[in-house]
């Protein structure tokens, strides 16, 4: 799993509609994106654990597990918390792109 | 009046739990339950190490009640209050007056979209274990919906999957689907799942597609 794979999965979440009628796949999309980012960073030899990314990933992992209840596809329960998820996802995406840019510059 | 109502549901409430079962506790209130509250209401219950609390506000629960949420139907049939007398509960009358479920078509479309995601991810170096777990979850949700369409309110995985698979002519895959869901539980808890392969994921993706399509066709 590369950083490019992870970015594609993050984009899939960011590009998703948040309407109840189309939101069932969102929880899996979020879990898929976070897992991909985690695996990609584990494989990146230059990645430093001292960055903020592990904390962002931990928050997103918790969100994927708890924010959206698997018993209901999508409801107001997590609509409010979704804004925080999006902020963390955009931050993660930006950091991953920086890593790719740094690798290309070397 | 109790500020947060806690209700037990799922396999522990039914008395059918296994060593891998979650301890499902619903908390309804206008604030999130504290760890201390959860510790108090779950004291003495089995499977506490797998405590899986779900919390909703009253506004959210009332919204779900308006469309006959299957989750609320689930609660209506098997939940029992942990910290409030049923006669004084605010949730109990909502469950009593629950209307028929209204979002069947939306759910089928959502299952279909989620399976399309799995297909895409598998073709893009996706994690096999994760994708199998997603398929297992879709099968579980679709089984519950299928049972509902058959006029059966069946929410346990062990019963809903065989009934729904049998109803759509896929009975031969029911035991495999149950094993796949067992794998999902193991995967979510970090256990090894040595049997997973890309071929297995493709096979279950095809079965799940058939299952969702045929469930959608049930009257």
Short mmCIF file of N, CA, C and O in Angstrom, two decimals, chain A residues 1-2 4-6 8-10 12 16 19-33 35-36 39 65-66 68-79 81, chain B residues 9 53-57 59-60 64 67 69-72 101 106-107 109-111 113-114 116-118 120-122 124-128 130-131 134 137-138 141-142 184 187-188:
data_model
loop_
_atom_site.label_atom_id
_atom_site.label_comp_id
_atom_site.label_asym_id
_atom_site.label_seq_id
_atom_site.Cartn_x
_atom_site.Cartn_y
_atom_site.Cartn_z
N UNK A 1 0.86 -1.20 0.00
CA UNK A 1 0.00 0.00 0.00
C UNK A 1 0.89 1.24 0.00
O UNK A 1 1.72 1.40 0.89
N UNK A 2 0.72 2.09 -1.00
CA UNK A 2 1.54 3.29 -1.10
C UNK A 2 0.76 4.52 -0.65
O UNK A 2 -0.45 4.46 -0.44
N UNK A 4 0.12 6.97 -2.51
CA UNK A 4 -0.85 7.29 -3.58
C UNK A 4 -2.15 6.51 -3.39
O UNK A 4 -3.25 7.05 -3.62
N UNK A 5 -2.04 5.23 -2.99
CA UNK A 5 -3.25 4.45 -2.71
C UNK A 5 -4.06 5.12 -1.60
O UNK A 5 -5.29 5.21 -1.67
N UNK A 6 -3.36 5.55 -0.58
CA UNK A 6 -4.05 6.16 0.57
C UNK A 6 -4.75 7.46 0.15
O UNK A 6 -5.90 7.70 0.54
N UNK A 8 -5.88 8.26 -2.76
CA UNK A 8 -7.08 7.94 -3.56
C UNK A 8 -8.26 7.59 -2.65
O UNK A 8 -9.40 7.97 -2.90
N UNK A 9 -7.97 6.85 -1.57
CA UNK A 9 -9.04 6.45 -0.65
C UNK A 9 -9.54 7.64 0.17
O UNK A 9 -10.74 7.72 0.49
N UNK A 10 -8.64 8.53 0.53
CA UNK A 10 -9.08 9.74 1.24
C UNK A 10 -9.97 10.58 0.33
O UNK A 10 -11.03 11.09 0.75
N UNK A 12 -11.86 9.58 -1.94
CA UNK A 12 -13.16 8.94 -2.08
C UNK A 12 -14.10 9.38 -0.95
O UNK A 12 -15.30 9.55 -1.16
N UNK A 16 -17.43 12.23 -1.28
CA UNK A 16 -18.72 11.58 -1.07
C UNK A 16 -19.79 12.58 -0.68
O UNK A 16 -19.52 13.60 -0.06
N UNK A 19 -25.47 13.03 2.18
CA UNK A 19 -26.91 12.93 2.32
C UNK A 19 -27.28 11.54 2.86
O UNK A 19 -26.66 10.55 2.47
N UNK A 20 -28.28 11.48 3.69
CA UNK A 20 -28.67 10.18 4.25
C UNK A 20 -28.96 9.13 3.18
O UNK A 20 -28.70 7.95 3.37
N UNK A 21 -29.50 9.57 2.04
CA UNK A 21 -29.89 8.59 1.03
C UNK A 21 -28.70 7.92 0.36
O UNK A 21 -28.85 6.90 -0.29
N UNK A 22 -27.51 8.47 0.49
CA UNK A 22 -26.36 7.89 -0.20
C UNK A 22 -25.18 7.61 0.73
O UNK A 22 -24.08 7.36 0.29
N UNK A 23 -25.45 7.62 2.01
CA UNK A 23 -24.32 7.63 2.95
C UNK A 23 -23.91 6.27 3.50
O UNK A 23 -22.93 6.20 4.23
N UNK A 24 -24.61 5.20 3.17
CA UNK A 24 -24.27 3.92 3.77
C UNK A 24 -22.79 3.54 3.61
O UNK A 24 -22.17 3.08 4.56
N UNK A 25 -22.18 3.75 2.44
CA UNK A 25 -20.79 3.31 2.28
C UNK A 25 -19.77 4.17 3.01
O UNK A 25 -18.59 3.81 3.06
N UNK A 26 -20.19 5.29 3.59
CA UNK A 26 -19.20 6.23 4.12
C UNK A 26 -18.35 5.66 5.25
O UNK A 26 -17.15 5.94 5.34
N UNK A 27 -18.95 4.90 6.12
CA UNK A 27 -18.18 4.37 7.25
C UNK A 27 -17.05 3.47 6.75
O UNK A 27 -15.91 3.58 7.21
N UNK A 28 -17.37 2.60 5.80
CA UNK A 28 -16.33 1.74 5.25
C UNK A 28 -15.29 2.56 4.50
O UNK A 28 -14.09 2.26 4.56
N UNK A 29 -15.74 3.59 3.78
CA UNK A 29 -14.78 4.43 3.06
C UNK A 29 -13.81 5.10 4.03
O UNK A 29 -12.61 5.19 3.76
N UNK A 30 -14.33 5.57 5.15
CA UNK A 30 -13.47 6.22 6.13
C UNK A 30 -12.48 5.20 6.72
O UNK A 30 -11.28 5.46 6.81
N UNK A 31 -12.98 4.05 7.09
CA UNK A 31 -12.10 3.01 7.64
C UNK A 31 -11.04 2.60 6.64
O UNK A 31 -9.86 2.40 6.99
N UNK A 32 -11.44 2.49 5.38
CA UNK A 32 -10.52 2.08 4.31
C UNK A 32 -9.42 3.12 4.13
O UNK A 32 -8.24 2.79 3.98
N UNK A 33 -9.80 4.40 4.16
CA UNK A 33 -8.82 5.48 3.97
C UNK A 33 -7.82 5.53 5.13
O UNK A 33 -6.61 5.66 4.91
N UNK A 35 -7.01 3.10 7.22
CA UNK A 35 -6.16 1.91 7.19
C UNK A 35 -5.08 2.06 6.13
O UNK A 35 -3.90 1.74 6.37
N UNK A 36 -5.46 2.56 4.96
CA UNK A 36 -4.48 2.72 3.87
C UNK A 36 -3.39 3.72 4.27
O UNK A 36 -2.20 3.49 4.01
N UNK A 39 -1.06 2.07 6.81
CA UNK A 39 -0.16 1.09 6.21
C UNK A 39 0.90 1.76 5.34
O UNK A 39 2.06 1.35 5.33
N UNK A 65 -14.65 4.05 13.95
CA UNK A 65 -15.23 3.00 14.79
C UNK A 65 -16.49 3.48 15.51
O UNK A 65 -17.44 2.73 15.67
N UNK A 66 -16.49 4.73 15.95
CA UNK A 66 -17.55 5.16 16.86
C UNK A 66 -18.51 6.22 16.32
O UNK A 66 -19.66 6.25 16.72
N UNK A 68 -19.92 6.89 13.44
CA UNK A 68 -21.05 6.42 12.66
C UNK A 68 -21.45 5.05 13.17
O UNK A 68 -20.70 4.10 13.08
N UNK A 69 -22.62 4.96 13.71
CA UNK A 69 -23.07 3.70 14.29
C UNK A 69 -23.41 2.72 13.18
O UNK A 69 -24.16 3.05 12.28
N UNK A 70 -22.88 1.50 13.26
CA UNK A 70 -23.18 0.54 12.20
C UNK A 70 -24.63 0.12 12.16
O UNK A 70 -25.09 -0.43 11.18
N UNK A 71 -25.35 0.40 13.22
CA UNK A 71 -26.76 -0.02 13.25
C UNK A 71 -27.64 0.89 12.40
O UNK A 71 -28.73 0.52 12.02
N UNK A 72 -27.17 2.08 12.11
CA UNK A 72 -27.95 3.01 11.29
C UNK A 72 -27.03 3.56 10.20
O UNK A 72 -25.90 3.96 10.50
N UNK A 73 -27.51 3.60 8.95
CA UNK A 73 -26.63 4.02 7.87
C UNK A 73 -26.04 5.42 8.08
O UNK A 73 -24.87 5.64 7.93
N UNK A 74 -26.84 6.35 8.40
CA UNK A 74 -26.38 7.73 8.50
C UNK A 74 -27.50 8.52 9.14
O UNK A 74 -28.63 8.41 8.77
N UNK A 75 -27.19 9.28 10.10
CA UNK A 75 -28.23 10.09 10.72
C UNK A 75 -27.59 11.30 11.38
O UNK A 75 -26.39 11.52 11.30
N UNK A 76 -28.42 12.05 12.05
CA UNK A 76 -27.93 13.26 12.69
C UNK A 76 -26.88 12.98 13.74
O UNK A 76 -26.13 13.86 14.13
N UNK A 77 -26.85 11.73 14.20
CA UNK A 77 -25.93 11.38 15.26
C UNK A 77 -24.50 11.78 14.93
O UNK A 77 -23.76 12.23 15.77
N UNK A 78 -24.12 11.55 13.70
CA UNK A 78 -22.72 11.87 13.39
C UNK A 78 -22.59 13.00 12.39
O UNK A 78 -21.48 13.37 12.01
N UNK A 79 -23.68 13.61 11.99
CA UNK A 79 -23.58 14.72 11.05
C UNK A 79 -22.73 15.84 11.64
O UNK A 79 -21.88 16.43 10.98
N UNK A 81 -20.45 15.61 13.97
CA UNK A 81 -19.05 15.23 14.18
C UNK A 81 -18.30 15.03 12.87
O UNK A 81 -17.08 14.92 12.85
N UNK B 9 -29.07 -4.63 24.90
CA UNK B 9 -29.68 -5.35 23.78
C UNK B 9 -28.62 -6.26 23.17
O UNK B 9 -27.50 -6.33 23.66
N UNK B 53 -20.77 0.52 23.62
CA UNK B 53 -21.86 1.46 23.86
C UNK B 53 -22.21 2.24 22.60
O UNK B 53 -21.34 2.57 21.79
N UNK B 54 -23.47 2.50 22.42
CA UNK B 54 -23.93 3.39 21.34
C UNK B 54 -24.73 4.49 22.02
O UNK B 54 -25.63 4.19 22.81
N UNK B 55 -24.40 5.73 21.70
CA UNK B 55 -25.14 6.80 22.37
C UNK B 55 -25.84 7.69 21.36
O UNK B 55 -25.29 7.99 20.28
N UNK B 56 -27.05 8.05 21.69
CA UNK B 56 -27.88 8.91 20.85
C UNK B 56 -28.53 9.97 21.74
O UNK B 56 -28.77 9.73 22.92
N UNK B 57 -28.83 11.11 21.11
CA UNK B 57 -29.61 12.12 21.82
C UNK B 57 -31.10 11.79 21.66
O UNK B 57 -31.49 11.00 20.79
N UNK B 59 -33.32 13.76 20.48
CA UNK B 59 -33.76 14.26 19.17
C UNK B 59 -33.46 13.23 18.07
O UNK B 59 -34.26 12.99 17.17
N UNK B 60 -32.27 12.64 18.17
CA UNK B 60 -31.89 11.62 17.18
C UNK B 60 -32.80 10.40 17.26
O UNK B 60 -33.26 9.88 16.23
N UNK B 64 -35.29 8.84 14.37
CA UNK B 64 -35.26 7.45 13.93
C UNK B 64 -36.63 6.79 14.10
O UNK B 64 -37.06 5.97 13.28
N UNK B 67 -39.25 7.18 11.12
CA UNK B 67 -39.24 6.33 9.92
C UNK B 67 -39.22 4.84 10.26
O UNK B 67 -38.96 4.00 9.41
N UNK B 69 -37.20 3.06 12.30
CA UNK B 69 -35.84 2.50 12.32
C UNK B 69 -35.80 1.03 12.72
O UNK B 69 -36.39 0.62 13.74
N UNK B 70 -35.09 0.24 11.92
CA UNK B 70 -34.95 -1.18 12.27
C UNK B 70 -34.15 -1.36 13.55
O UNK B 70 -34.33 -2.34 14.27
N UNK B 71 -33.25 -0.44 13.81
CA UNK B 71 -32.51 -0.50 15.06
C UNK B 71 -33.46 -0.37 16.25
O UNK B 71 -33.36 -1.10 17.24
N UNK B 72 -34.41 0.54 16.12
CA UNK B 72 -35.38 0.70 17.21
C UNK B 72 -36.32 -0.51 17.30
O UNK B 72 -36.73 -0.90 18.38
N UNK B 101 -41.11 0.15 8.90
CA UNK B 101 -39.86 0.70 8.36
C UNK B 101 -40.11 1.26 6.96
O UNK B 101 -40.81 0.65 6.15
N UNK B 106 -33.68 2.62 0.04
CA UNK B 106 -32.46 3.36 0.32
C UNK B 106 -31.37 2.42 0.81
O UNK B 106 -30.21 2.51 0.41
N UNK B 107 -31.73 1.49 1.68
CA UNK B 107 -30.75 0.56 2.23
C UNK B 107 -30.15 -0.32 1.14
O UNK B 107 -28.94 -0.53 1.09
N UNK B 109 -29.87 0.28 -2.02
CA UNK B 109 -28.96 1.09 -2.84
C UNK B 109 -27.63 1.32 -2.12
O UNK B 109 -26.56 1.30 -2.72
N UNK B 110 -27.70 1.52 -0.82
CA UNK B 110 -26.48 1.72 -0.04
C UNK B 110 -25.61 0.47 0.00
O UNK B 110 -24.39 0.55 -0.13
N UNK B 111 -26.24 -0.69 0.15
CA UNK B 111 -25.47 -1.95 0.15
C UNK B 111 -24.76 -2.10 -1.20
O UNK B 111 -23.60 -2.50 -1.28
N UNK B 113 -23.87 0.26 -3.36
CA UNK B 113 -22.75 1.21 -3.46
C UNK B 113 -21.53 0.72 -2.67
O UNK B 113 -20.39 0.84 -3.11
N UNK B 114 -21.80 0.18 -1.49
CA UNK B 114 -20.69 -0.28 -0.65
C UNK B 114 -19.97 -1.47 -1.30
O UNK B 114 -18.74 -1.59 -1.21
N UNK B 116 -19.79 -1.94 -4.56
CA UNK B 116 -19.00 -1.36 -5.66
C UNK B 116 -17.67 -0.81 -5.14
O UNK B 116 -16.63 -0.91 -5.80
N UNK B 117 -17.71 -0.21 -3.95
CA UNK B 117 -16.47 0.28 -3.34
C UNK B 117 -15.49 -0.86 -3.09
O UNK B 117 -14.28 -0.73 -3.30
N UNK B 118 -16.02 -1.98 -2.61
CA UNK B 118 -15.16 -3.14 -2.33
C UNK B 118 -14.49 -3.59 -3.63
O UNK B 118 -13.28 -3.85 -3.66
N UNK B 120 -13.84 -1.87 -6.29
CA UNK B 120 -12.82 -0.89 -6.68
C UNK B 120 -11.57 -1.06 -5.82
O UNK B 120 -10.44 -1.08 -6.33
N UNK B 121 -11.77 -1.20 -4.52
CA UNK B 121 -10.61 -1.28 -3.62
C UNK B 121 -9.79 -2.54 -3.89
O UNK B 121 -8.55 -2.50 -3.88
N UNK B 122 -10.49 -3.66 -4.13
CA UNK B 122 -9.75 -4.91 -4.41
C UNK B 122 -8.91 -4.77 -5.69
O UNK B 122 -7.84 -5.36 -5.80
N UNK B 124 -7.51 -2.13 -6.58
CA UNK B 124 -6.52 -1.08 -6.34
C UNK B 124 -5.67 -1.42 -5.10
O UNK B 124 -5.40 -0.57 -4.26
N UNK B 125 -5.29 -2.69 -5.01
CA UNK B 125 -4.40 -3.17 -3.94
C UNK B 125 -5.00 -3.01 -2.55
O UNK B 125 -4.26 -2.80 -1.58
N UNK B 126 -6.32 -3.10 -2.44
CA UNK B 126 -6.94 -2.95 -1.13
C UNK B 126 -6.59 -4.07 -0.16
O UNK B 126 -6.13 -5.14 -0.57
N UNK B 127 -6.83 -3.81 1.11
CA UNK B 127 -6.56 -4.78 2.16
C UNK B 127 -7.64 -5.88 2.13
O UNK B 127 -8.82 -5.59 2.34
N UNK B 128 -7.23 -7.11 1.90
CA UNK B 128 -8.19 -8.20 1.72
C UNK B 128 -9.03 -8.40 2.99
O UNK B 128 -10.25 -8.58 2.93
N UNK B 130 -9.76 -6.27 5.36
CA UNK B 130 -10.72 -5.17 5.54
C UNK B 130 -11.91 -5.35 4.60
O UNK B 130 -13.07 -5.20 5.02
N UNK B 131 -11.64 -5.67 3.35
CA UNK B 131 -12.74 -5.78 2.37
C UNK B 131 -13.65 -6.96 2.70
O UNK B 131 -14.87 -6.87 2.52
N UNK B 134 -15.90 -5.79 5.38
CA UNK B 134 -16.96 -4.92 4.85
C UNK B 134 -18.07 -5.77 4.24
O UNK B 134 -19.26 -5.54 4.48
N UNK B 137 -20.18 -7.32 6.89
CA UNK B 137 -21.10 -6.36 7.52
C UNK B 137 -22.31 -6.09 6.63
O UNK B 137 -23.46 -6.03 7.10
N UNK B 138 -22.06 -5.94 5.33
CA UNK B 138 -23.17 -5.72 4.40
C UNK B 138 -24.12 -6.92 4.42
O UNK B 138 -25.35 -6.75 4.43
N UNK B 141 -26.25 -6.72 7.54
CA UNK B 141 -27.31 -5.70 7.46
C UNK B 141 -28.39 -6.11 6.46
O UNK B 141 -29.59 -5.91 6.70
N UNK B 142 -27.97 -6.67 5.34
CA UNK B 142 -28.94 -7.07 4.31
C UNK B 142 -29.78 -8.25 4.79
O UNK B 142 -30.96 -8.36 4.44
N UNK B 184 -15.07 -11.38 10.57
CA UNK B 184 -15.15 -9.92 10.73
C UNK B 184 -14.93 -9.53 12.19
O UNK B 184 -14.22 -8.58 12.50
N UNK B 187 -11.29 -10.01 12.94
CA UNK B 187 -10.48 -8.99 12.26
C UNK B 187 -10.56 -7.67 13.02
O UNK B 187 -9.56 -6.98 13.20
N UNK B 188 -11.75 -7.33 13.50
CA UNK B 188 -11.92 -6.05 14.19
C UNK B 188 -11.19 -6.05 15.53
O UNK B 188 -10.95 -5.00 16.11
#
